Short mmCIF file of C-alpha atoms in Angstrom, two decimals:
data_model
loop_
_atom_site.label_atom_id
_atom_site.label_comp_id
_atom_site.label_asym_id
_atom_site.label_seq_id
_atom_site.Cartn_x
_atom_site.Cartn_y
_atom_site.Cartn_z
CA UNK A 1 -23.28 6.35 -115.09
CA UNK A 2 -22.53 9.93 -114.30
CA UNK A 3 -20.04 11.64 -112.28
CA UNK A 4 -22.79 12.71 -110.08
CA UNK A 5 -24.25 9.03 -109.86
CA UNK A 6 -20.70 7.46 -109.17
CA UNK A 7 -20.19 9.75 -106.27
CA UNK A 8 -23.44 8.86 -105.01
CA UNK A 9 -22.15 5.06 -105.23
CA UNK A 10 -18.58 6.23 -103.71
CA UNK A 11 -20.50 8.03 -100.26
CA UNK A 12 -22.43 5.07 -100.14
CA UNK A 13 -20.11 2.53 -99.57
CA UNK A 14 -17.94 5.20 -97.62
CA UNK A 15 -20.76 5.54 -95.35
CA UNK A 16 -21.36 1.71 -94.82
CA UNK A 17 -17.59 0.98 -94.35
CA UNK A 18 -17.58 3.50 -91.48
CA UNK A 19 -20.48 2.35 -90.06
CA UNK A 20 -18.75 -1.88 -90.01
CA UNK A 21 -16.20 -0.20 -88.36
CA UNK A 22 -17.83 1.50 -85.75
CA UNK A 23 -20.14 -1.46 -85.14
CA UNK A 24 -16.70 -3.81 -85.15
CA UNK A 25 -15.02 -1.13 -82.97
CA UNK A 26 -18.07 -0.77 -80.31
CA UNK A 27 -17.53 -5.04 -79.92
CA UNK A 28 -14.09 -4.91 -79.60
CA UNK A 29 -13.93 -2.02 -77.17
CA UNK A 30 -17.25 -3.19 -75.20
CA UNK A 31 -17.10 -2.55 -71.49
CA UNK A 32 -20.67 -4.71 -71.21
CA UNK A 33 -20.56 -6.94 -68.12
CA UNK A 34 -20.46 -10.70 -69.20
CA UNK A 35 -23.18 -12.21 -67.94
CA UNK A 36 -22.75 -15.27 -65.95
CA UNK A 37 -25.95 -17.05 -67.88
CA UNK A 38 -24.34 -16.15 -70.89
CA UNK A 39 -21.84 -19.35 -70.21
CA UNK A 40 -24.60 -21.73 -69.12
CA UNK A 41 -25.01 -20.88 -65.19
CA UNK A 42 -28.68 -21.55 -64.48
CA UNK A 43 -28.75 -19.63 -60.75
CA UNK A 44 -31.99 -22.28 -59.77
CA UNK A 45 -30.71 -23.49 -56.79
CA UNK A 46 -30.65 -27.20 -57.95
CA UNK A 47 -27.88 -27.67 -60.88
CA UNK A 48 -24.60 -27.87 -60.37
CA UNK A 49 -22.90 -24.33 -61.66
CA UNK A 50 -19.54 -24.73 -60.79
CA UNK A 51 -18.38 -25.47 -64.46
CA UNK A 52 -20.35 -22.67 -65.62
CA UNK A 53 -19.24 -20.27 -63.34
CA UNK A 54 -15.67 -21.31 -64.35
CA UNK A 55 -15.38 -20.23 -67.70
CA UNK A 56 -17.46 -17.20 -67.05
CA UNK A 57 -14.80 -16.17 -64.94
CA UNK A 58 -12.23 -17.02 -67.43
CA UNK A 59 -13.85 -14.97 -69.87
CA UNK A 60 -14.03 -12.11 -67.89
CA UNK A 61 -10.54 -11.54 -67.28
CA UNK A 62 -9.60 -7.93 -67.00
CA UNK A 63 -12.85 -7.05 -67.27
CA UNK A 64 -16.82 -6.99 -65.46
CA UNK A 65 -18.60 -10.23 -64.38
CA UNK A 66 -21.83 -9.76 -63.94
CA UNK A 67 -23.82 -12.32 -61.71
CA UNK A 68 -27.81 -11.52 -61.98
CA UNK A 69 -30.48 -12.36 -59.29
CA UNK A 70 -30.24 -15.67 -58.66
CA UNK A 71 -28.97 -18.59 -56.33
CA UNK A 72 -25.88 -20.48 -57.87
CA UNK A 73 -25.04 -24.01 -56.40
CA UNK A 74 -21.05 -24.99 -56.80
CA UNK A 75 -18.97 -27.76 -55.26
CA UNK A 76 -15.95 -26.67 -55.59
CA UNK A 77 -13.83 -23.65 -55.28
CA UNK A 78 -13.91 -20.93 -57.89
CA UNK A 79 -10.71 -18.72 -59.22
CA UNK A 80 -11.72 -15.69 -60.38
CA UNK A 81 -8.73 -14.00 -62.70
CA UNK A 82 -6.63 -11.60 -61.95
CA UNK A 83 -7.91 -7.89 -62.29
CA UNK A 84 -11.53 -8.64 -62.81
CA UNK A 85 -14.61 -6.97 -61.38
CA UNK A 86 -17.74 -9.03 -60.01
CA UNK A 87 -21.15 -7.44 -59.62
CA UNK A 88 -23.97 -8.59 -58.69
CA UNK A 89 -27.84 -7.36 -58.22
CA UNK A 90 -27.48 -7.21 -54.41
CA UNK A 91 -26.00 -9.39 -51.74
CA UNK A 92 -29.11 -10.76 -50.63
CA UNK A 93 -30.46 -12.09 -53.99
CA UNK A 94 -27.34 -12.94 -56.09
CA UNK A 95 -25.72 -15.72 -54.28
CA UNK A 96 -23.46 -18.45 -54.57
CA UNK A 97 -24.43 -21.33 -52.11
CA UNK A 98 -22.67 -24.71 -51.29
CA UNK A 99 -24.04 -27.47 -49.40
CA UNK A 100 -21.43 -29.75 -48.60
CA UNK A 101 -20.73 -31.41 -45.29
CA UNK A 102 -17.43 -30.51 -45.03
CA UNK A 103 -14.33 -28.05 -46.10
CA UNK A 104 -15.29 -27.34 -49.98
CA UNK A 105 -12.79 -28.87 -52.45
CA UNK A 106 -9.46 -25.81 -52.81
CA UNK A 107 -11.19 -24.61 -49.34
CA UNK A 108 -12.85 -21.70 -50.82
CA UNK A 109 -15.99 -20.71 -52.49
CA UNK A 110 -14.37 -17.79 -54.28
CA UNK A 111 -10.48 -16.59 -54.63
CA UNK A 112 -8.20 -14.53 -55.69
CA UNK A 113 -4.40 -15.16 -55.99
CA UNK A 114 -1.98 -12.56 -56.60
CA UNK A 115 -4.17 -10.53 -57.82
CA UNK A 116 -4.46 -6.84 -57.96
CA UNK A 117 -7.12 -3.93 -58.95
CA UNK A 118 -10.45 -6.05 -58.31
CA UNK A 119 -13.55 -5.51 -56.71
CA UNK A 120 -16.25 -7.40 -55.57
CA UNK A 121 -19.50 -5.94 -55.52
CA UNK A 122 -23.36 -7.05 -54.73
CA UNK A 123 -23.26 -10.29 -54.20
CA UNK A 124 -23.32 -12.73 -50.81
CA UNK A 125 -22.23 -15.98 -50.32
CA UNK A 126 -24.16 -18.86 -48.38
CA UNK A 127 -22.98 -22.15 -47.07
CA UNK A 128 -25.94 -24.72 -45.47
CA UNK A 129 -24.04 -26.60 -43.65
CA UNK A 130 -22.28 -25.31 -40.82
CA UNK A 131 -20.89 -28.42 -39.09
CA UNK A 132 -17.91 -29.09 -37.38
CA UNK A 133 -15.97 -30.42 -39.92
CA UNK A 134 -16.68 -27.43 -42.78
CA UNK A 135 -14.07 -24.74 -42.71
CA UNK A 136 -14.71 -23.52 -45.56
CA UNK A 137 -13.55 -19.93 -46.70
CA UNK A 138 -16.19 -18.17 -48.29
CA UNK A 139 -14.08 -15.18 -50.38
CA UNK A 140 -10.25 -15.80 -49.83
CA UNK A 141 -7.88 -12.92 -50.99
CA UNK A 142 -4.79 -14.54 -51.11
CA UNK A 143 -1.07 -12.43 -51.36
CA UNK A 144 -3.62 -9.50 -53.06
CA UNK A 145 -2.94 -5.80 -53.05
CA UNK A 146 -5.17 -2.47 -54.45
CA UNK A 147 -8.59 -4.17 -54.39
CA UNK A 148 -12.44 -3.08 -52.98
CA UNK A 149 -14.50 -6.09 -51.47
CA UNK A 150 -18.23 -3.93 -50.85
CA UNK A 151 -22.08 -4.81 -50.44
CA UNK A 152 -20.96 -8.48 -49.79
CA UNK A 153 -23.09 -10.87 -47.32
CA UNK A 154 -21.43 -13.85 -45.42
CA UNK A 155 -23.27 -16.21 -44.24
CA UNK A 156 -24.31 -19.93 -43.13
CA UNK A 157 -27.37 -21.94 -42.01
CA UNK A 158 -27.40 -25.79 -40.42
CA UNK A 159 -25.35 -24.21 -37.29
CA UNK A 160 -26.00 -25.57 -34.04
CA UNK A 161 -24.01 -24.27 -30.94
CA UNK A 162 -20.02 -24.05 -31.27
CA UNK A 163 -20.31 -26.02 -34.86
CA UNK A 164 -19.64 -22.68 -37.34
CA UNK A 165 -16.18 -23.42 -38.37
CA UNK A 166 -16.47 -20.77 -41.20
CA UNK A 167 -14.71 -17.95 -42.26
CA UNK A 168 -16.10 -15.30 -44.17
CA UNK A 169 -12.97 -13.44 -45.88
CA UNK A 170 -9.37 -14.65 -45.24
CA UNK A 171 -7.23 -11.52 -46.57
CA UNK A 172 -4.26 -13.32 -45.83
CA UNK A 173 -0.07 -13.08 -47.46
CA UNK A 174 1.87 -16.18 -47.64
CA UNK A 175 5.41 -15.23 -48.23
CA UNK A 176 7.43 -12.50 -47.69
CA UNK A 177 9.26 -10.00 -49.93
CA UNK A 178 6.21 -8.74 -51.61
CA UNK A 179 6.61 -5.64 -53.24
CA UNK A 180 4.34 -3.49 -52.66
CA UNK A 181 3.28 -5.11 -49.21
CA UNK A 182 0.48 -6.94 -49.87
CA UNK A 183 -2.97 -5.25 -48.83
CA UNK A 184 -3.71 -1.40 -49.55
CA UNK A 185 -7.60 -2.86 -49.86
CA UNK A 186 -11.19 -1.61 -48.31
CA UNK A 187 -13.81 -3.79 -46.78
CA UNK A 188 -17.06 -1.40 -47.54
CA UNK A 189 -20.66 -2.20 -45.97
CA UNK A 190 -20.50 -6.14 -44.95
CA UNK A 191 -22.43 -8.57 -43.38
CA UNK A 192 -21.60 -11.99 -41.43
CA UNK A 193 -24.37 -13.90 -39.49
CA UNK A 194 -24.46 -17.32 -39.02
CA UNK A 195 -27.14 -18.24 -36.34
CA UNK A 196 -27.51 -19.90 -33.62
CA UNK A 197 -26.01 -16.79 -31.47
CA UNK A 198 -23.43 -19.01 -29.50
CA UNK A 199 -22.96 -20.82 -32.72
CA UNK A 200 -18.96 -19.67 -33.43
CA UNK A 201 -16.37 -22.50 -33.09
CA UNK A 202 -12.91 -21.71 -33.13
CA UNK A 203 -11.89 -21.72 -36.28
CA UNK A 204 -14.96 -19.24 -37.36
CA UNK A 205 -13.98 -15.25 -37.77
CA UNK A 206 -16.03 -12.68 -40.11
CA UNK A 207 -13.07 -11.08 -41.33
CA UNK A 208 -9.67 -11.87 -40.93
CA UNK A 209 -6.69 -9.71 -42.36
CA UNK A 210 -3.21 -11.69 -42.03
CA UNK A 211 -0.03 -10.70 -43.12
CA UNK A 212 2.89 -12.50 -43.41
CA UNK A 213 4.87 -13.01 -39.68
CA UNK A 214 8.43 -11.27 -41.95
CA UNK A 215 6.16 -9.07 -43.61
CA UNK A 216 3.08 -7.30 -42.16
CA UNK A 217 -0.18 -6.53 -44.13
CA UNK A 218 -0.51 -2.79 -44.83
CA UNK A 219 -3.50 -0.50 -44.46
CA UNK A 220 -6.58 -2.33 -44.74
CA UNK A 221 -9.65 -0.32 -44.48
CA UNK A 222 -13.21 -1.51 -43.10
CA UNK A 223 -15.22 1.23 -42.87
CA UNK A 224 -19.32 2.32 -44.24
CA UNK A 225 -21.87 -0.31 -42.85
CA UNK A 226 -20.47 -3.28 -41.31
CA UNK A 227 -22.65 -6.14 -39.03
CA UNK A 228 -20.40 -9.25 -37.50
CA UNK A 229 -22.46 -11.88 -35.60
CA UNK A 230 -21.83 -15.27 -34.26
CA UNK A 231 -18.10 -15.99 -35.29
CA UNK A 232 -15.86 -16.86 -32.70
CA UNK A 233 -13.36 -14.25 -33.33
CA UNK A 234 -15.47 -10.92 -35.10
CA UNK A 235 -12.54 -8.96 -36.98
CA UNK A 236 -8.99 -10.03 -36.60
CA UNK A 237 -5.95 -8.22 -37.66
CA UNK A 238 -3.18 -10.82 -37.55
CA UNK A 239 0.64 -9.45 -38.78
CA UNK A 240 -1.48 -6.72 -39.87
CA UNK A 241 -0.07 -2.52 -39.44
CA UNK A 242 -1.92 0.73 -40.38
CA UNK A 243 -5.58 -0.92 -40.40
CA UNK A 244 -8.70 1.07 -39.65
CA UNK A 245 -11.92 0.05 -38.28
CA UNK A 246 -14.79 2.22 -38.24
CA UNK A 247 -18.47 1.94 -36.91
CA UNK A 248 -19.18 -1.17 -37.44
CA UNK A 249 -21.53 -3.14 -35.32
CA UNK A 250 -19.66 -6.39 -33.45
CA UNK A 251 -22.13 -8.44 -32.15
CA UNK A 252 -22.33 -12.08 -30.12
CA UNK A 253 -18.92 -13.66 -31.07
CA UNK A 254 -18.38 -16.60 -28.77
CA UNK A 255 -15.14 -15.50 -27.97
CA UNK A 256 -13.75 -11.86 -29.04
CA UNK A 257 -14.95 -9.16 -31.25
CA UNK A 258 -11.79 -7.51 -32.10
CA UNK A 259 -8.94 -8.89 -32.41
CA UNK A 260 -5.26 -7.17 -32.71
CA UNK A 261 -2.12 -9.74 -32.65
CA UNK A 262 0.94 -8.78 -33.64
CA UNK A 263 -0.59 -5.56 -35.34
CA UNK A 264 0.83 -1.85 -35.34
CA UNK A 265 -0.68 1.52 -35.98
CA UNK A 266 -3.75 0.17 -36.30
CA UNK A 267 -6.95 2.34 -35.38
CA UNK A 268 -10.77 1.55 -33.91
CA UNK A 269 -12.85 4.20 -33.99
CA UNK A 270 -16.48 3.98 -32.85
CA UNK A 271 -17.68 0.12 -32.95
CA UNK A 272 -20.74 -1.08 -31.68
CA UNK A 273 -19.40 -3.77 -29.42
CA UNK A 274 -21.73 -5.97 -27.72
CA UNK A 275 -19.65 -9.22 -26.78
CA UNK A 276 -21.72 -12.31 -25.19
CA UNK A 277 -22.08 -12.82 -21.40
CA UNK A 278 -19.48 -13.72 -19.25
CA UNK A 279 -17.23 -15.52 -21.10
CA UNK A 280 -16.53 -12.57 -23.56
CA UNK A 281 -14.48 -9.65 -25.12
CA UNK A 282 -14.71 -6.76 -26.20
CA UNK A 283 -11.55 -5.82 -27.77
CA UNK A 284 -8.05 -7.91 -27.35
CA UNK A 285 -4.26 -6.66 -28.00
CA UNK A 286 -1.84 -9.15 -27.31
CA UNK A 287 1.75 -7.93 -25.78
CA UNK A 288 2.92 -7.98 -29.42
CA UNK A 289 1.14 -4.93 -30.98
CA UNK A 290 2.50 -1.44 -30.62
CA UNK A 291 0.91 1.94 -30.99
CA UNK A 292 -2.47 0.95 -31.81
CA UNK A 293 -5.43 4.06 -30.95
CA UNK A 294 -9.18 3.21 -29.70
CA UNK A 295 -11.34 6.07 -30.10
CA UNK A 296 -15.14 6.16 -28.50
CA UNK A 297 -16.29 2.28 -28.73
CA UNK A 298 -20.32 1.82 -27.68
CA UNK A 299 -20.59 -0.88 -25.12
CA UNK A 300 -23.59 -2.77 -25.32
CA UNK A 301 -24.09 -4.89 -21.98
CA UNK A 302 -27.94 -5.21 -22.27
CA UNK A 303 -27.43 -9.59 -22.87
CA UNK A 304 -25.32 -9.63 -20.00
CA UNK A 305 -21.74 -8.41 -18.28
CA UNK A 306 -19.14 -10.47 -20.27
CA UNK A 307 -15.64 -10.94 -19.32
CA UNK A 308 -13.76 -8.06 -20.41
CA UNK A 309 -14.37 -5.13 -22.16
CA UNK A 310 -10.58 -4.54 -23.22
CA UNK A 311 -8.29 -6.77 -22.43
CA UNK A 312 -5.31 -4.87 -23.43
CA UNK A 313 -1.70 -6.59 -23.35
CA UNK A 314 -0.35 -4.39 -25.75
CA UNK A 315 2.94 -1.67 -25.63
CA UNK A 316 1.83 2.71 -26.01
CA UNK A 317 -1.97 1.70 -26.57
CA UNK A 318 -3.88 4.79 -27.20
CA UNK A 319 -7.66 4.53 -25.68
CA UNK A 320 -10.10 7.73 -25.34
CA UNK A 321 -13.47 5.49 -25.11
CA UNK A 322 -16.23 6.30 -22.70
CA UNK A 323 -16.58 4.14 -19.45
CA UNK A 324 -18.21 0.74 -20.12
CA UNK A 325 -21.28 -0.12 -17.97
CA UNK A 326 -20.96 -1.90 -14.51
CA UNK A 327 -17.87 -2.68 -13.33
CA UNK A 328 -16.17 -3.19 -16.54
CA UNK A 329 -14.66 0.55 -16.29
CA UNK A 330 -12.43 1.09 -19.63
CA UNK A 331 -9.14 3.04 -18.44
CA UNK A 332 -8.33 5.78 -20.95
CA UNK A 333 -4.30 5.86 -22.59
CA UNK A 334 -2.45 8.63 -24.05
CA UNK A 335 0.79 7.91 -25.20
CA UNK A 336 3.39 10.44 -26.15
CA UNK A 337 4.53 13.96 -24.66
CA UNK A 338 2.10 16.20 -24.80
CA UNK A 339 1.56 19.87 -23.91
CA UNK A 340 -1.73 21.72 -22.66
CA UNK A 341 -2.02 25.48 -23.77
CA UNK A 342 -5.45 27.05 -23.00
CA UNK A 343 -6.20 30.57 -23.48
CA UNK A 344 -6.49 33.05 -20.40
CA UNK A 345 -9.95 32.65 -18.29
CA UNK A 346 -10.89 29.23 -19.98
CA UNK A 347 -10.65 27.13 -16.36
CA UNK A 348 -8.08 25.67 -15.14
CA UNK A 349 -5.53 23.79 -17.40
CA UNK A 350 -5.90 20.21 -16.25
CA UNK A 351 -7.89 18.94 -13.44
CA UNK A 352 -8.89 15.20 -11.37
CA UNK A 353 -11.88 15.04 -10.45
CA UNK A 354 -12.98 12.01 -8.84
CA UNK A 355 -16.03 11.08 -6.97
CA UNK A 356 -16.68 10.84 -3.13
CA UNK A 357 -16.64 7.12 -3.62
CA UNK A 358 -13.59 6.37 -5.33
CA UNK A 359 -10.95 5.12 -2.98
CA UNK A 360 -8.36 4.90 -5.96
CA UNK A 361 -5.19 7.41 -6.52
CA UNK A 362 -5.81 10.17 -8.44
CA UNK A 363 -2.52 11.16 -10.14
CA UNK A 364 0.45 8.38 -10.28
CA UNK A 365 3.85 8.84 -11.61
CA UNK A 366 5.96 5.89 -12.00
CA UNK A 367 8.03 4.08 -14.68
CA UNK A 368 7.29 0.79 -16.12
CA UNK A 369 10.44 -0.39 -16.35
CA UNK A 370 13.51 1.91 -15.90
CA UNK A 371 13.98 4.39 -12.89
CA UNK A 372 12.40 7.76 -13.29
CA UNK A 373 15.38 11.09 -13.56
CA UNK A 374 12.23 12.57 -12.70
CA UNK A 375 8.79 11.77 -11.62
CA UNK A 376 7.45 15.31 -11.06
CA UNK A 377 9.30 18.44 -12.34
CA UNK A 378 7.12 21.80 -11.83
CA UNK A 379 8.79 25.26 -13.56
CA UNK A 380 7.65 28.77 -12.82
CA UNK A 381 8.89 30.72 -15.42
CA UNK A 382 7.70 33.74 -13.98
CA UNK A 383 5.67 34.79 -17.16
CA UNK A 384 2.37 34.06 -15.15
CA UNK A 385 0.61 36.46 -12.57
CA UNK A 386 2.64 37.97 -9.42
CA UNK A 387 3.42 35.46 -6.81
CA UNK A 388 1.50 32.58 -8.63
CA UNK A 389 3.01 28.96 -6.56
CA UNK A 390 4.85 26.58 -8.02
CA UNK A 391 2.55 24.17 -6.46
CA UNK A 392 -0.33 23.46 -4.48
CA UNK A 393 -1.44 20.71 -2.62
CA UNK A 394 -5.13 21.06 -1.02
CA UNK A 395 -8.12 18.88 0.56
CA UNK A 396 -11.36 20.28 0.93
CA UNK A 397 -10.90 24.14 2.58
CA UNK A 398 -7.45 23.38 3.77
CA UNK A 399 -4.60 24.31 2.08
CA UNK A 400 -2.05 21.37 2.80
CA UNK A 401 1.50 22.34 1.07
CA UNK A 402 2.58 24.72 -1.60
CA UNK A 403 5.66 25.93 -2.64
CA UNK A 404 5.83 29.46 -3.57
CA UNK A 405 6.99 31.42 -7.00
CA UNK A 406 10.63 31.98 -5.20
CA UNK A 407 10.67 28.11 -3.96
CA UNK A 408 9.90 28.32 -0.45
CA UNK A 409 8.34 24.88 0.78
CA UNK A 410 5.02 25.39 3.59
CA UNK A 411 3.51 22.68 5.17
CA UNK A 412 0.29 22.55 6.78
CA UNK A 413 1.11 21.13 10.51
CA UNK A 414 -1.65 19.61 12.12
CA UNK A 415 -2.47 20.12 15.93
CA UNK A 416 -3.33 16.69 16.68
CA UNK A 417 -0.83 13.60 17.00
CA UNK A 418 -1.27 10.93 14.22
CA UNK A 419 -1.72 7.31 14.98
CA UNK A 420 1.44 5.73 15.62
CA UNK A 421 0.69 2.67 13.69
CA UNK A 422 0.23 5.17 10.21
CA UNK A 423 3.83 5.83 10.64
CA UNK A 424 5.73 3.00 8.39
CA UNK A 425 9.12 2.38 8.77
CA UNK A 426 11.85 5.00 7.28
CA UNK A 427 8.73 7.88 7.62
CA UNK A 428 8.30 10.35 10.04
CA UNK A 429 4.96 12.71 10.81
CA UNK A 430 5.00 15.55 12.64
CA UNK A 431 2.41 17.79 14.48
CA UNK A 432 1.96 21.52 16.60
CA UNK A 433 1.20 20.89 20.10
CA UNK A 434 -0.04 23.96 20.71
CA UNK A 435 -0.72 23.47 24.55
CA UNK A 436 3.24 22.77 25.11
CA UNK A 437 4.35 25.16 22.66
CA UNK A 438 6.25 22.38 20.74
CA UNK A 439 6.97 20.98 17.37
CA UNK A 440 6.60 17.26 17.65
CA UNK A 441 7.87 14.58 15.49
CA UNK A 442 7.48 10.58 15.45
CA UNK A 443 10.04 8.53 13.55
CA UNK A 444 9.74 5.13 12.78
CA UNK A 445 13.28 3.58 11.92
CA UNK A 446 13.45 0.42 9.45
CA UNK A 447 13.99 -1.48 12.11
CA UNK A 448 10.82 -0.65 13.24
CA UNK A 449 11.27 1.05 16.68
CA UNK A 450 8.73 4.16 17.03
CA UNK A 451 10.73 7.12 18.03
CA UNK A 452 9.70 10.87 18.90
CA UNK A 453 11.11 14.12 19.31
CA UNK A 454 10.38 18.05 19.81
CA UNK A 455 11.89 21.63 19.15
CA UNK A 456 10.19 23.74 21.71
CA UNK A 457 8.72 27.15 19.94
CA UNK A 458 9.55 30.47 21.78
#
């Protein structure tokens, strides 16, 4: 053999070596999802998968678990490892399904435990049974931080009115001294309905976030598409501070769509709410949570007026929302100091305007708890127009009182006497008798005695 044929033989076997490797590299390094079937899950509906589903979990550990279309039967609950992505081919079609009676053996259908950097993705979980005695948690993320839960579908049949004892996710943490806090996680486009619509006992709720009662639950987002119907409790946040919940639609729990207990910071921004007939809520704080904001909620009263539309208990509740329908009125909050600037010729910089109807104050002052140093203080600091008043107090043409930019006090003085019985004790009223050229005044003393006097004009 020549040189020329023995280099021919050398870049030969060069070239097939490289290639082994690559191929042996491409298998080590494979980021392939591992297909449940792969370990023997059938998704038919009829066989048992639980087993199955077990080890292809196992062997997806740090890695993607693919579950194709299909409907996977277990009996007992599945642990998924920690770090581990599960896909599916949509949350209607790829779905794990139990059937049993009661609360599934571990109580849930799929869980994490101190886990971190997951996701769940495309796939929905069914149980057929909704009876009294089946609590069963259908995805519970247990002490979990840094993790997406999206696409997913909650849901039950075999309901029949206050029998749905399930849960869809329990995000819960069960000890304190986590570090990080557990949480820092996104609910993204969900779905919970378990019919019939007044089928949510108490133990049911769509999605329930619940720190730790020494250690809150930190910023847990829900936000894209979200639908909650038929729970007893919609969303809770339980122990749970600097949560968001955006537009999701809230619809027919038996008791209260949103719930905030114990829970800080938290913010609702735009929610479909439309809580049953008479015996429901819209949104609850309990006199435990601090600071939370409500921003523009949609009130849907078409079923019926239910019992409140938010029952708020809570301390420095923020609430811009527009008026509910009926006689459910939702009182706006602001909490803070705040300062209005406006540029020149804009309107005026803050006005009441009520209707002809309403027979309640307009602007009150008062302290909840502590005396007020001061309950009104107005300051002219002479940087507005020439002779601008302090203040001005008017009703309809008349101008009743005003104190002027060098804090002289005028009072309008009526010509006619008032009633004596408007006078309550420790007040006085006073009128122009214009006929007598006299300033009159009644006094009522806290004893009650009526009193009167004059200072004859000149």
């Amino acid at each position: 053999m020549d040189r020329r044929d023995i280099s021919k033989a050398l870049l030969a076997t060069a070239g097939a070596s490289a290639l082994l490797t690559t191929r042996a590299e491409a298998q080590t390094c494979s980021s392939y999802p591992i297909n449940a079937c792969s370990y023997g899950a059938t998704g038919n509906d009829m066989t048992d998968d639980t087993a199955a589903l077990q080890s292809w979990l196992n062997a997806s550990a740090g890695r993607t678990a693919y579950l194709p279309k299909g409907t996977y039967r277990i009996t007992s609950q599945l642990t998924a490892p920690d770090r581990t992505t599960i896909i599916g081919d949509g949350r209607d079609v790829s779905l794990l399904r139990y059937v049993g009676l009661e609360t599934i053996g571990g109580g849930a259908m799929l869980r994490f435990a101190n886990s971190s950097a997951f996701r769940v993705s495309g796939i929905g979980f069914r149980c057929t049974r909704a009876e009294i005695g089946n609590s069963t948690v259908q995805l519970h993320l247990q002490d979990c931080v840094y993790f997406e839960v999206s696409d997913v579908s909650f849901g039950a049949t075999g309901a029949n009115s206050f029998t749905n004892n399930i849960r869809g996710c329990l995000c819960d943490q069960t000890s304190a001294g986590l570090v990080p806090p557990r949480g820092n996680g996104v609910f993204r486009n969900i779905l919970y309905v378990v019919e019939p619509t007044d089928s949510g006992a108490s133990g049911s709720r769509g999605i329930h976030i619940k720190g730790h009662p020494s250690q809150p639950m930190n910023h847990v987002i829900l936000d894209g598409e979200g639908n909650i119907e038929h729970a007893y409790y919609g969303v809770v946040f339980e122990n749970a501070n600097n949560c968001y919940l955006g537009p999701w639609q809230m619809r027919g729990s038996t008791n209260t769509e949103i719930v905030l207990t114990r829970s800080s910071n938290c913010m609702i921004i735009g929610p479909q709410i439309v809580p049953p007939p008479t015996v429901g809520t819209g949104i609850s704080l309990d006199a435990s949570c601090l600071d939370n904001v409500i921003i523009n909620p949609a009130w849907n009263f078409s079923s019926g007026t239910p019992l409140a539309a938010i029952s708020d208990n809570g301390m420095r509740t923020t609430v811009i929302a527009p008026g509910a329908p009926g006689v459910l009125q939702v009182q706006g909050k602001l909490n803070g100091s705040f300062q209005l600037r406006k540029a020149d010729g804009v309107g005026n910089s803050l006005e009441v305007i009520r209707s002809t109807t309403d027979t309640n104050s307009g602007v009150v002052v008062r302290s909840d708890a502590n005396p007020l140093a001061k309950a009104f203080l107005a300051i002219n600091r002479g940087s507005g127009p020439a002779a601008q008043d302090i203040l001005r107090i008017e009703g309809g043409a008349a101008l009743f009182e005003r104190v002027g930019s060098d804090g002289r006090h005028y009072l309008h003085v009526p010509t006619s006497a008032p009633l004596a019985g408007e006078v309550g004790q420790s007040q006085m009223s006073f009128y122009l008798d214009e006929n007598t050229n006299q300033l009159k005044v009644l006094v009522r003393y806290s004893n009650g005695i009526l009193k009167s006097g004059m200072i004859p004009l000149t």
